[in-house]
Amino acid sequence: MTIADSFQPVGAPFDEVYSLYRRSRDEEPVFYSKDLQCWVVTRYDDIMDLLRDPVFTNEGTLSGFNYEPETEAILSSGINWNATSHINGVEGAEHQRFKKVLVPILSPVRLRAQEPTVRAIAAELIEAFKDRGHCEFMKEFAYLLPILTMFQFIGFNKQEDDLEQLAKWSGSTFAMWLTPMEPAEQKACALQAVAYQRYIRDKLNERRRNPRDDLMTEMVLAMDRGEIDLSEDELVLMYIFTFIGAGHETTMAQLGNTFYQLLLERGRWQALLDDPHMVDDVVEETIRYDGSVVAWYRRVAEDTEFRGFTMKKGEFVVMMFGSGNHDECKFDTPETYCPVRSNRERPLTFSRGRHFCLGAPLARLEVRVALEEFAARLPGVRLAPGQSIDMAPSVATRAIERLELQW
Ligand code: HEM
């Protein structure tokens, strides 16, 4: 069977996925997958060429499902998200317009300054289950650390805002994009998605009336003064999709993969306990070895030739970042987990080029702080025996659904 016929990485175990990627790199590094209904590209250098070429565009890569009429009616009482631009779905001058707003806000200096906040949240989460002797890491830690960090970054706080409710609304909004649902569930999620938008709009209005020292105030006032070129709908969706959305599931999954890989073989965790200075290398290696974003899409803007294949306008191409991260042409012994590497080529997990992830410094910081806080507070942590590791059914991410830990 050819690779094109057998390529089914979704939800498969780690070894299976990565040996499939390797077979593809060796035998068919570019192919059309009928199952995924798109072109698949698996070699590091080919992916880099794609990322550099504007014929492979982000325009039209992200849209929700087709919804039932009742759901559409609910959604139309809120912001039409398919007709509202956001940074990852635009190119050229439109992309620059969003970057001009976001680059200073998500600057590495500003993101790294979040360290005390991230550390306080991580510590509080661990203390809540520490005496119990066990936890379900994804739900009790990995889900909460990135979303609570981002809420604080924006200007929400637990004294005034129901953070649990906000997290639920965020989950429902993303489910509308990512998870096929029955009509009743779709309707319920649409109601929550619209309530979420209203809440954020109300908060922006409140900041107009009573300015504070927070990001919401800074942005809404700059918008009103014409200093940032955004509509109010774009600003509301920027909170939902760019600040909270882009960094939540991705970082949550990366935390899960990192802890799983480190605890899978006790020596990896012990090495970190013995030499805490290696933490940055550990973070970098798990982002390469078991990255949370293993694939990302582009659309073909006009008919083009790529490595001898004709790709037609409108077709989708999926760049297999996970495969590129294990490409033997870039990394020595790529299938070995090895934090100290002589050839530290940058992994593709955060993408490269014009759409490179603006939140990468924050994601790295969150993973590092999580490791440091667990190492300090629960050095004896280990995987609970006998559990099966199930992956969420997604092409773009490798995300563990449940991870039981003990100490
Ligand atoms: C481990 C965690 C994360 C991973 C693996 C990740 C990965 C990615 C990927 C693959 C893209 C798409 C790039 C493309 O289209 O080529 C992206 C874009 C983006 N990410 Fe992240 N991300 C993570 C966390 C974050 C966080 C915490 C934030 C904070 C807000 C964030 C903000 C963004 C933004 C704003 C973009 C759009 C950049 C653009 O289109 O110009 N990400 N990220």
Coordinates of C-alpha atoms and ligand atoms in Angstrom, one line a residue:
M1 CA 0.0 0.0 0.0
T2 CA 1.3 3.5 -0.8
I3 CA 1.8 6.1 1.8
A4 CA -1.0 8.2 0.3
D5 CA -3.4 5.2 0.9
S6 CA -2.3 4.4 4.4
F7 CA -1.5 7.8 5.9
Q8 CA -3.7 7.9 9.0
P9 CA -1.9 9.7 11.8
V10 CA -4.9 11.0 13.7
G11 CA -5.1 9.7 17.2
A12 CA -2.4 7.0 16.6
P13 CA 0.2 6.2 19.3
F14 CA 3.5 8.1 19.2
D15 CA 5.7 5.4 17.7
E16 CA 3.2 4.6 15.0
V17 CA 2.8 8.3 14.0
Y18 CA 6.5 9.0 13.9
S19 CA 7.3 5.8 11.9
L20 CA 4.6 6.8 9.4
Y21 CA 6.2 10.2 9.1
R22 CA 9.6 8.6 8.5
R23 CA 8.2 6.3 5.8
S24 CA 6.7 9.2 4.1
R25 CA 9.9 11.3 4.2
D26 CA 11.8 8.3 2.7
E27 CA 9.2 7.1 0.1
E28 CA 6.7 9.8 -0.7
P29 CA 7.5 13.2 0.9
V30 CA 4.8 14.9 -1.0
F31 CA 1.4 13.2 -1.8
Y32 CA -2.3 13.8 -2.0
S33 CA -4.3 12.2 0.8
K34 CA -7.9 11.3 -0.1
D35 CA -8.7 10.8 3.6
L36 CA -7.5 14.2 4.7
Q37 CA -8.6 15.8 1.3
C38 CA -5.4 17.7 1.0
W39 CA -1.7 17.6 -0.1
V40 CA 0.7 16.4 2.6
V41 CA 4.3 17.6 2.9
T42 CA 6.6 15.8 5.4
R43 CA 10.3 16.9 4.8
Y44 CA 11.7 19.8 6.9
D45 CA 13.2 21.7 3.9
D46 CA 10.1 21.3 1.8
I47 CA 8.0 22.7 4.6
M48 CA 10.4 25.6 4.9
D49 CA 10.0 26.3 1.2
L50 CA 6.3 26.2 1.5
L51 CA 6.3 28.6 4.5
R52 CA 8.4 31.1 2.5
D53 CA 6.3 31.0 -0.6
P54 CA 3.3 33.4 -0.6
V55 CA 1.4 31.2 -3.1
F56 CA 0.7 29.0 -0.1
T57 CA -1.6 31.3 1.8
N58 CA -3.4 31.5 5.1
E59 CA -6.4 33.2 3.5
G60 CA -9.4 30.9 3.7
T61 CA -7.8 28.2 5.9
L62 CA -9.9 28.8 9.0
S63 CA -13.6 28.7 9.0
G64 CA -16.3 27.1 11.1
F65 CA -18.5 24.2 10.1
N66 CA -21.9 24.6 8.3
Y67 CA -24.4 25.0 11.1
E68 CA -28.1 24.2 11.4
P69 CA -30.4 27.2 10.7
E70 CA -31.3 27.7 14.4
T71 CA -27.6 27.8 15.3
E72 CA -26.9 30.2 12.5
A73 CA -29.7 32.5 13.8
I74 CA -28.1 32.5 17.3
L75 CA -24.7 33.2 15.9
S76 CA -26.0 36.0 13.7
S77 CA -27.0 37.8 16.9
G78 CA -23.3 38.0 17.7
I79 CA -20.2 38.8 15.6
N80 CA -20.0 37.1 12.2
W81 CA -16.6 35.4 12.8
N82 CA -16.3 34.1 9.2
A83 CA -16.5 37.7 7.9
T84 CA -14.2 39.3 10.5
S85 CA -10.5 39.2 9.9
H86 CA -8.0 37.9 12.4
I87 CA -4.2 37.7 12.3
N88 CA -3.8 34.0 11.3
G89 CA -6.3 34.2 8.5
V90 CA -4.9 37.1 6.5
E91 CA -1.9 38.0 4.4
G92 CA -0.1 41.0 3.0
A93 CA -1.2 44.5 4.2
E94 CA -4.1 43.0 6.3
H95 CA -1.6 40.8 8.1
Q96 CA 0.7 43.8 8.7
R97 CA -2.3 45.7 10.1
F98 CA -2.8 43.0 12.8
K99 CA 1.0 42.5 13.4
K100 CA 1.4 46.2 14.0
V101 CA -1.1 45.9 16.9
L102 CA 0.0 42.6 18.3
V103 CA 3.8 42.6 18.0
P104 CA 4.3 45.2 20.7
I105 CA 1.7 43.6 23.0
L106 CA 3.1 40.1 22.6
S107 CA 6.7 41.2 22.6
P108 CA 9.1 38.7 24.2
V109 CA 10.0 41.2 26.9
R110 CA 6.3 41.7 27.8
L111 CA 5.6 38.0 27.7
R112 CA 8.6 37.0 29.8
A113 CA 7.5 39.6 32.4
Q114 CA 4.6 37.3 33.1
E115 CA 6.9 34.8 34.9
P116 CA 5.8 35.8 38.5
T117 CA 2.1 35.4 37.4
V118 CA 2.7 32.1 35.7
R119 CA 4.7 30.8 38.7
A120 CA 2.0 31.9 41.2
I121 CA -0.8 30.2 39.2
A122 CA 1.3 27.0 38.8
A123 CA 2.1 26.9 42.5
E124 CA -1.5 27.4 43.5
L125 CA -2.7 24.6 41.2
I126 CA -0.2 22.2 42.5
E127 CA -0.9 23.0 46.1
A128 CA -4.6 22.3 45.5
F129 CA -3.9 18.6 44.8
K130 CA -0.5 18.1 46.5
D131 CA -1.8 16.4 49.6
R132 CA -4.0 14.0 47.7
G133 CA -1.1 12.0 46.2
H134 CA -2.4 12.0 42.7
C135 CA -4.0 14.2 40.0
E136 CA -5.4 14.1 36.5
F137 CA -2.8 16.4 35.0
M138 CA -4.6 17.6 31.9
K139 CA -7.8 18.7 33.7
E140 CA -6.2 19.9 37.0
F141 CA -3.1 21.6 35.6
A142 CA -2.5 21.7 31.9
Y143 CA -5.9 23.0 31.0
L144 CA -5.9 25.7 33.7
L145 CA -2.3 27.1 33.6
P146 CA -2.5 28.7 30.1
I147 CA -6.0 30.0 30.3
L148 CA -5.6 31.5 33.8
T149 CA -2.3 33.1 32.7
M150 CA -3.9 34.6 29.6
F151 CA -7.0 35.9 31.6
Q152 CA -4.7 37.7 33.9
F153 CA -2.6 39.1 31.0
I154 CA -5.7 40.6 29.5
G155 CA -7.1 42.1 32.7
F156 CA -9.6 39.6 34.0
N157 CA -9.3 38.6 37.6
K158 CA -11.0 36.1 39.9
Q159 CA -12.3 38.7 42.3
E160 CA -14.5 40.2 39.6
D161 CA -14.8 37.7 36.8
D162 CA -16.1 34.2 36.9
L163 CA -13.0 32.6 35.3
E164 CA -14.6 29.2 35.3
Q165 CA -17.5 30.5 33.2
L166 CA -15.1 32.3 30.9
A167 CA -13.1 29.1 30.4
K168 CA -16.4 27.2 29.6
W169 CA -17.5 29.8 27.1
S170 CA -14.1 29.7 25.4
G171 CA -14.3 25.9 25.2
S172 CA -17.7 26.1 23.6
T173 CA -16.6 28.7 21.1
F174 CA -13.7 26.5 20.0
A175 CA -15.8 23.3 19.9
M176 CA -17.9 25.1 17.3
W177 CA -14.8 25.2 15.0
L178 CA -13.2 22.0 15.8
T179 CA -15.7 19.3 16.9
P180 CA -18.6 18.0 14.8
M181 CA -21.7 18.1 17.0
E182 CA -25.4 17.2 17.2
P183 CA -27.9 20.2 16.6
A184 CA -28.9 20.5 20.2
E185 CA -25.3 20.7 21.4
Q186 CA -24.4 23.1 18.5
K187 CA -27.2 25.4 19.7
A188 CA -26.1 25.4 23.3
C189 CA -22.5 26.1 22.2
A190 CA -23.7 29.0 19.9
L191 CA -25.5 30.6 22.8
Q192 CA -22.4 30.4 24.9
A193 CA -20.2 31.8 22.1
V194 CA -22.5 34.8 21.8
A195 CA -22.7 35.3 25.6
Y196 CA -18.9 35.3 25.6
Q197 CA -18.6 38.0 22.9
R198 CA -21.2 40.1 24.8
Y199 CA -19.3 39.8 28.0
I200 CA -16.1 41.0 26.4
R201 CA -17.8 43.9 24.7
D202 CA -19.4 44.9 28.1
K203 CA -15.9 44.7 29.7
L204 CA -14.5 47.0 27.0
N205 CA -17.3 49.5 27.6
E206 CA -16.7 49.4 31.3
R207 CA -12.9 50.1 30.8
R208 CA -13.9 53.1 28.6
R209 CA -16.0 54.4 31.5
N210 CA -13.4 53.5 34.2
P211 CA -9.9 53.2 32.8
R212 CA -7.5 50.9 34.7
D213 CA -3.9 49.8 34.3
D214 CA -4.6 46.8 32.2
L215 CA -4.4 45.5 28.6
M216 CA -8.2 45.9 28.0
T217 CA -8.1 49.6 28.9
E218 CA -4.9 50.1 26.9
M219 CA -6.3 48.6 23.8
V220 CA -9.8 50.0 23.8
L221 CA -8.6 53.5 24.5
A222 CA -5.9 53.2 21.8
M223 CA -8.6 52.0 19.4
D224 CA -10.9 54.9 20.2
R225 CA -8.0 57.4 19.7
G226 CA -7.3 55.9 16.3
E227 CA -3.8 54.7 17.4
I228 CA -4.5 51.1 16.6
D229 CA -6.3 50.3 13.4
L230 CA -9.0 47.8 14.5
S231 CA -12.8 47.7 14.5
E232 CA -14.5 46.9 17.8
D233 CA -15.6 43.5 16.4
E234 CA -12.0 42.7 15.5
L235 CA -10.9 43.7 19.0
V236 CA -13.5 41.5 20.7
L237 CA -12.6 38.5 18.5
M238 CA -8.9 39.2 19.1
Y239 CA -9.5 38.5 22.8
I240 CA -11.4 35.3 22.0
F241 CA -9.4 33.8 19.2
T242 CA -5.9 35.4 19.3
F243 CA -5.1 36.0 23.0
I244 CA -7.1 33.2 24.7
G245 CA -7.7 30.8 21.7
A246 CA -4.3 30.6 20.1
G247 CA -2.4 29.9 23.2
H248 CA -4.7 27.7 25.2
E249 CA -5.2 24.2 23.6
T250 CA -1.7 24.4 22.1
T251 CA 0.1 25.1 25.4
M252 CA -2.2 22.7 27.3
A253 CA -1.2 19.9 24.8
Q254 CA 2.5 20.8 25.0
L255 CA 2.4 20.6 28.8
G256 CA 0.8 17.2 28.6
N257 CA 3.3 15.9 26.0
T258 CA 6.3 17.3 28.0
F259 CA 5.3 15.7 31.3
Y260 CA 4.4 12.4 29.6
Q261 CA 7.8 12.2 27.8
L262 CA 9.7 13.1 30.9
L263 CA 7.9 10.7 33.2
L264 CA 7.8 7.9 30.7
E265 CA 11.4 7.2 31.4
R266 CA 12.4 8.0 35.0
G267 CA 16.0 8.8 33.9
R268 CA 14.7 11.9 32.0
W269 CA 13.0 13.4 35.0
Q270 CA 15.8 12.4 37.3
A271 CA 18.3 14.2 35.0
L272 CA 16.3 17.4 35.3
L273 CA 16.1 17.1 39.1
D274 CA 19.9 16.5 39.3
D275 CA 20.6 19.5 37.0
P276 CA 17.9 22.1 37.0
H277 CA 19.9 24.3 34.7
M278 CA 19.1 22.0 31.8
V279 CA 15.4 23.0 32.0
D280 CA 15.5 25.2 28.8
D281 CA 17.1 22.4 26.8
V282 CA 14.4 20.0 28.1
V283 CA 11.7 22.4 27.1
E284 CA 13.2 22.8 23.6
E285 CA 13.7 19.1 23.1
T286 CA 10.2 18.2 24.0
I287 CA 8.8 20.9 21.7
R288 CA 10.8 19.2 19.0
Y289 CA 10.5 15.6 19.9
D290 CA 6.8 15.6 20.9
G291 CA 5.4 18.9 19.7
S292 CA 1.8 19.8 20.4
V293 CA 1.2 21.3 16.9
V294 CA 2.2 18.6 14.5
A295 CA 0.6 20.0 11.4
W296 CA -0.7 23.3 10.0
Y297 CA -2.6 24.2 6.9
R298 CA -2.1 26.5 3.9
R299 CA -4.3 27.0 0.9
V300 CA -3.0 27.2 -2.7
A301 CA -3.7 30.7 -4.0
E302 CA -3.2 29.9 -7.7
D303 CA -2.2 26.8 -9.7
T304 CA 1.4 26.0 -8.9
E305 CA 4.0 23.3 -9.3
F306 CA 5.6 21.9 -6.1
R307 CA 8.2 19.1 -6.2
G308 CA 6.8 17.9 -9.6
F309 CA 3.2 17.9 -8.6
T310 CA 0.5 20.3 -9.9
M311 CA -1.4 21.8 -7.0
K312 CA -4.6 23.5 -8.0
K313 CA -5.9 26.9 -6.8
G314 CA -8.1 26.4 -3.7
E315 CA -6.6 23.0 -2.6
F316 CA -5.3 22.6 0.9
V317 CA -1.8 21.6 1.9
V318 CA -0.9 20.3 5.3
M319 CA 2.7 20.8 6.5
M320 CA 3.6 18.0 8.8
F321 CA 5.6 19.9 11.4
G322 CA 6.0 16.8 13.6
S323 CA 7.6 15.0 10.7
G324 CA 10.0 17.9 9.9
N325 CA 11.0 17.9 13.6
H326 CA 12.2 14.3 13.2
D327 CA 13.9 14.8 9.8
E328 CA 17.3 13.1 9.8
C329 CA 18.6 15.7 7.4
K330 CA 18.2 18.4 10.1
F331 CA 18.6 16.5 13.4
D332 CA 21.2 13.9 14.3
T333 CA 19.5 10.8 15.7
P334 CA 16.1 12.5 15.5
E335 CA 14.1 9.6 17.1
T336 CA 16.2 9.9 20.3
Y337 CA 15.0 12.1 23.0
C338 CA 18.1 14.1 23.8
P339 CA 17.9 17.5 25.5
V340 CA 21.6 18.3 24.9
R341 CA 22.0 18.5 21.1
S342 CA 24.9 19.8 19.2
N343 CA 22.8 20.6 16.1
R344 CA 19.9 22.5 17.6
E345 CA 18.0 23.4 14.4
R346 CA 14.8 25.3 15.3
P347 CA 11.8 23.0 15.6
L348 CA 8.8 23.8 13.4
T349 CA 6.2 23.4 16.1
F350 CA 5.7 27.2 16.3
S351 CA 5.9 27.5 12.5
R352 CA 8.4 29.8 10.8
G353 CA 8.4 32.8 8.6
R354 CA 5.8 35.5 8.4
H355 CA 3.1 33.8 10.6
F356 CA 5.6 32.5 13.2
C357 CA 3.8 32.1 16.5
L358 CA 3.8 35.4 18.5
G359 CA 3.2 33.6 21.7
A360 CA 6.2 31.2 21.6
P361 CA 8.1 33.0 24.4
L362 CA 5.0 32.7 26.7
A363 CA 4.4 29.0 25.8
R364 CA 8.1 28.2 26.5
L365 CA 7.9 30.1 29.8
E366 CA 4.7 28.2 30.9
V367 CA 6.3 24.8 30.2
R368 CA 9.5 25.8 31.9
V369 CA 7.8 27.1 35.0
A370 CA 5.5 24.1 35.2
L371 CA 8.6 21.8 35.2
E372 CA 10.3 23.9 37.8
E373 CA 7.3 24.0 40.1
F374 CA 6.7 20.3 39.9
A375 CA 10.4 19.6 40.4
A376 CA 10.4 21.8 43.5
R377 CA 7.1 20.7 45.0
L378 CA 6.5 17.2 43.8
P379 CA 9.9 15.7 42.8
G380 CA 8.6 12.2 43.3
V381 CA 5.9 12.6 40.6
R382 CA 5.4 9.6 38.3
L383 CA 2.9 8.2 35.7
A384 CA 0.1 6.2 37.4
P385 CA 0.6 2.6 36.3
G386 CA -1.8 0.8 34.0
Q387 CA -3.4 3.8 32.3
S388 CA -3.9 3.9 28.5
I389 CA -2.9 7.1 26.8
D390 CA -5.6 8.3 24.4
M391 CA -5.0 11.2 22.0
A392 CA -7.6 13.8 21.0
P393 CA -8.7 13.1 17.4
S394 CA -7.0 16.0 15.5
V395 CA -4.8 16.4 12.5
A396 CA -3.2 19.6 13.7
T397 CA -2.4 18.7 17.3
R398 CA -1.1 15.8 19.3
A399 CA -2.9 16.2 22.6
I400 CA -3.2 13.7 25.4
E401 CA -6.8 13.5 26.7
R402 CA -6.1 12.2 30.3
L403 CA -2.8 11.9 32.1
E404 CA -3.0 10.4 35.6
L405 CA 0.0 11.2 37.9
Q406 CA 0.9 10.0 41.3
W407 CA 3.6 10.8 44.0
Ligands
HEM1 C1 3.0 25.3 22.7 C2 2.2 26.3 22.5 C3 1.9 26.9 21.1 C4 2.1 26.4 19.9 C5 2.7 25.0 19.6 C6 1.7 27.3 18.9 C7 1.8 27.2 17.5 C8 1.4 28.1 16.6 C9 1.3 27.8 15.2 C10 1.6 26.5 14.5 C11 0.8 29.0 14.6 C12 0.5 29.1 13.1 C13 1.5 29.8 12.3 C14 1.3 29.7 10.8 O1 0.2 30.0 10.3 O2 2.3 29.5 10.1 C15 0.6 29.9 15.6 C16 0.2 31.2 15.4 C17 0.0 32.1 16.4 N1 0.1 31.9 17.8 FE1 0.8 30.2 18.7 N2 1.3 28.5 19.6 C18 1.4 28.3 20.9 C19 1.1 29.1 21.9 C20 0.7 30.4 21.7 C21 0.5 31.4 22.8 C22 0.6 31.1 24.3 C23 0.0 32.5 22.2 C24 -0.3 33.8 23.0 C25 -1.2 34.6 22.6 C26 0.1 32.3 20.7 C27 -0.2 33.3 19.8 C28 -0.2 33.1 18.4 C29 -0.5 34.1 17.5 C30 -1.0 35.5 17.7 C31 -0.4 33.5 16.2 C32 -0.7 34.2 14.8 C33 0.6 34.6 14.2 C34 0.4 35.1 12.7 O3 -0.5 34.5 12.0 O4 1.1 36.0 12.3 N3 0.5 31.0 20.5 N4 1.0 29.4 16.8

